[in-house]
Coordinates of C-alpha atoms in Angstrom, one line a residue:
X2 CA -118.1 -54.0 -100.8
X3 CA -121.1 -56.1 -101.3
X4 CA -123.5 -56.1 -98.4
X5 CA -125.6 -59.1 -97.5
X6 CA -128.9 -59.0 -95.6
X7 CA -127.2 -59.4 -92.2
X8 CA -124.9 -56.5 -92.9
X9 CA -127.9 -54.3 -93.9
X10 CA -129.8 -55.3 -90.7
X11 CA -126.8 -54.5 -88.5
X12 CA -126.3 -51.1 -90.2
X13 CA -130.1 -50.3 -89.8
X14 CA -129.8 -50.9 -86.1
X15 CA -126.7 -48.9 -85.7
X16 CA -128.3 -46.0 -87.7
X17 CA -131.3 -46.1 -85.4
X18 CA -129.0 -46.0 -82.4
X19 CA -125.2 -46.1 -82.7
X20 CA -124.9 -46.9 -78.9
X21 CA -126.7 -50.3 -79.4
X22 CA -124.3 -52.9 -77.9
X23 CA -123.2 -56.0 -79.8
X24 CA -125.1 -58.1 -77.4
X25 CA -128.4 -56.2 -78.1
X26 CA -127.8 -56.4 -81.9
X27 CA -127.0 -60.1 -81.6
X28 CA -130.2 -60.7 -79.7
X29 CA -132.4 -58.8 -82.0
X30 CA -131.0 -60.6 -85.1
X31 CA -130.8 -63.9 -83.4
X32 CA -127.1 -64.5 -84.1
X33 CA -123.9 -64.9 -82.1
X34 CA -122.2 -61.8 -80.5
X35 CA -119.0 -62.9 -82.1
X36 CA -120.7 -62.7 -85.5
X37 CA -121.9 -59.2 -84.9
X38 CA -118.4 -58.2 -83.7
X39 CA -116.8 -59.6 -86.8
X40 CA -119.4 -58.1 -89.2
X41 CA -119.0 -54.6 -87.7
X42 CA -115.2 -54.9 -87.7
X43 CA -115.4 -55.9 -91.4
X44 CA -117.7 -53.0 -92.2
X45 CA -115.3 -50.6 -90.4
X46 CA -112.2 -52.1 -92.1
X47 CA -113.7 -51.8 -95.5
X48 CA -114.7 -48.1 -94.9
X49 CA -118.5 -48.7 -95.0
X50 CA -118.7 -47.6 -91.3
X51 CA -116.5 -44.5 -91.0
X52 CA -117.3 -43.8 -87.3
X53 CA -120.0 -43.7 -84.7
X54 CA -121.7 -40.4 -83.8
X55 CA -124.9 -38.7 -82.4
X56 CA -127.7 -36.9 -84.2
X57 CA -127.8 -33.3 -82.8
X58 CA -130.5 -30.8 -82.9
X59 CA -128.3 -27.8 -83.8
X60 CA -130.9 -25.2 -83.3
X61 CA -131.3 -26.4 -79.7
X62 CA -127.6 -25.6 -79.0
X63 CA -127.6 -22.1 -80.6
X64 CA -127.0 -22.7 -84.4
X65 CA -129.9 -20.6 -85.7
X66 CA -128.9 -20.4 -89.3
X67 CA -128.5 -23.1 -91.9
X68 CA -127.1 -22.0 -95.3
X69 CA -126.6 -23.6 -98.6
X70 CA -123.8 -21.6 -100.4
X71 CA -123.0 -22.0 -104.1
X72 CA -119.5 -21.1 -105.1
X73 CA -118.2 -20.3 -108.5
X74 CA -114.4 -20.8 -108.7
X75 CA -111.5 -21.0 -111.1
X76 CA -111.3 -24.6 -112.4
X77 CA -107.6 -25.2 -111.5
X78 CA -108.2 -23.9 -107.9
X79 CA -111.5 -25.9 -107.1
X80 CA -109.8 -28.7 -105.1
X81 CA -107.7 -26.3 -103.0
X82 CA -110.7 -24.1 -102.3
X83 CA -112.8 -27.1 -101.2
X84 CA -109.9 -28.3 -98.9
X85 CA -109.7 -24.8 -97.3
X86 CA -113.5 -24.5 -96.8
X87 CA -113.8 -28.1 -95.4
X88 CA -111.6 -27.2 -92.5
X89 CA -114.0 -24.5 -91.2
X90 CA -116.0 -25.5 -88.0
X91 CA -119.3 -24.2 -89.5
X92 CA -119.2 -26.4 -92.5
X93 CA -121.1 -29.7 -92.5
X94 CA -120.9 -30.6 -96.2
X95 CA -118.8 -29.6 -99.2
X96 CA -119.8 -31.0 -102.6
X97 CA -118.0 -30.7 -105.9
X98 CA -120.9 -30.3 -108.3
X99 CA -122.0 -29.8 -111.9
X100 CA -124.1 -26.8 -113.0
X101 CA -124.0 -23.1 -112.4
X102 CA -121.7 -23.4 -109.4
X103 CA -118.6 -25.5 -108.9
X104 CA -119.0 -26.1 -105.2
X105 CA -121.9 -26.3 -102.8
X106 CA -121.4 -25.8 -99.1
X107 CA -123.8 -26.5 -96.3
X108 CA -122.9 -24.7 -93.1
X109 CA -124.5 -23.7 -89.8
X110 CA -124.1 -20.5 -87.9
X111 CA -125.1 -19.1 -84.6
X112 CA -126.1 -15.8 -86.1
X113 CA -126.0 -13.5 -89.2
X114 CA -122.7 -12.0 -88.1
X115 CA -121.0 -15.5 -88.1
X116 CA -122.4 -16.2 -91.5
X117 CA -121.3 -12.8 -92.8
X118 CA -117.7 -13.4 -91.6
X119 CA -117.7 -16.9 -93.1
X120 CA -119.0 -15.7 -96.5
X121 CA -116.5 -12.8 -96.6
X122 CA -113.6 -15.3 -95.8
X123 CA -114.7 -17.6 -98.6
X124 CA -114.8 -14.6 -101.0
X125 CA -111.2 -13.8 -99.9
X126 CA -109.9 -17.2 -101.0
X127 CA -107.8 -17.1 -104.1
X128 CA -109.7 -18.5 -107.0
X129 CA -113.2 -17.8 -105.7
X130 CA -115.1 -15.8 -108.2
X131 CA -118.6 -15.4 -106.5
X132 CA -120.9 -16.9 -104.0
X133 CA -124.7 -17.3 -103.7
X134 CA -126.0 -17.9 -100.2
X135 CA -129.4 -19.3 -99.4
X136 CA -130.6 -19.3 -95.8
X137 CA -132.9 -22.1 -94.8
X138 CA -136.2 -20.7 -93.4
X139 CA -137.2 -24.0 -91.9
X140 CA -135.5 -27.4 -91.8
X141 CA -138.2 -29.8 -92.9
X142 CA -135.8 -32.8 -92.9
X143 CA -132.1 -33.1 -92.2
X144 CA -131.0 -36.6 -91.8
X145 CA -128.1 -38.3 -93.7
X146 CA -129.1 -41.8 -92.5
X147 CA -130.4 -43.8 -95.5
X148 CA -131.7 -47.3 -95.1
X149 CA -128.8 -49.5 -96.3

């Protein structure tokens, strides 16, 4: 979908605060509320907007470990492995990648024990050959909101 300047401005406002009302967006952009409603509906229908959410400080609610896990897998099983891993509540991202590993997983855990259980469960999935787990020492930036 081709975004015009108004679409980009609407997305920027929603990225800043997804609770911003149509009326507030319309006022800020100096357009009719109906226009904002129609544009957001179009962005949702086309799949550009996939939902509205909040940005959470996971450390503040007890998730002390953030990990990046590389997974080497048998080629014919990669999609199935990704599907299984994607369902785990700790997992925030699953990437099918090029390079030394076939899959990269980003996950958050309350403690080492949670992480250990997860890694061992991944290693037990048929087709997983090995994993390489990195623990983030400090989160310098963690924000998937890019300026549209």
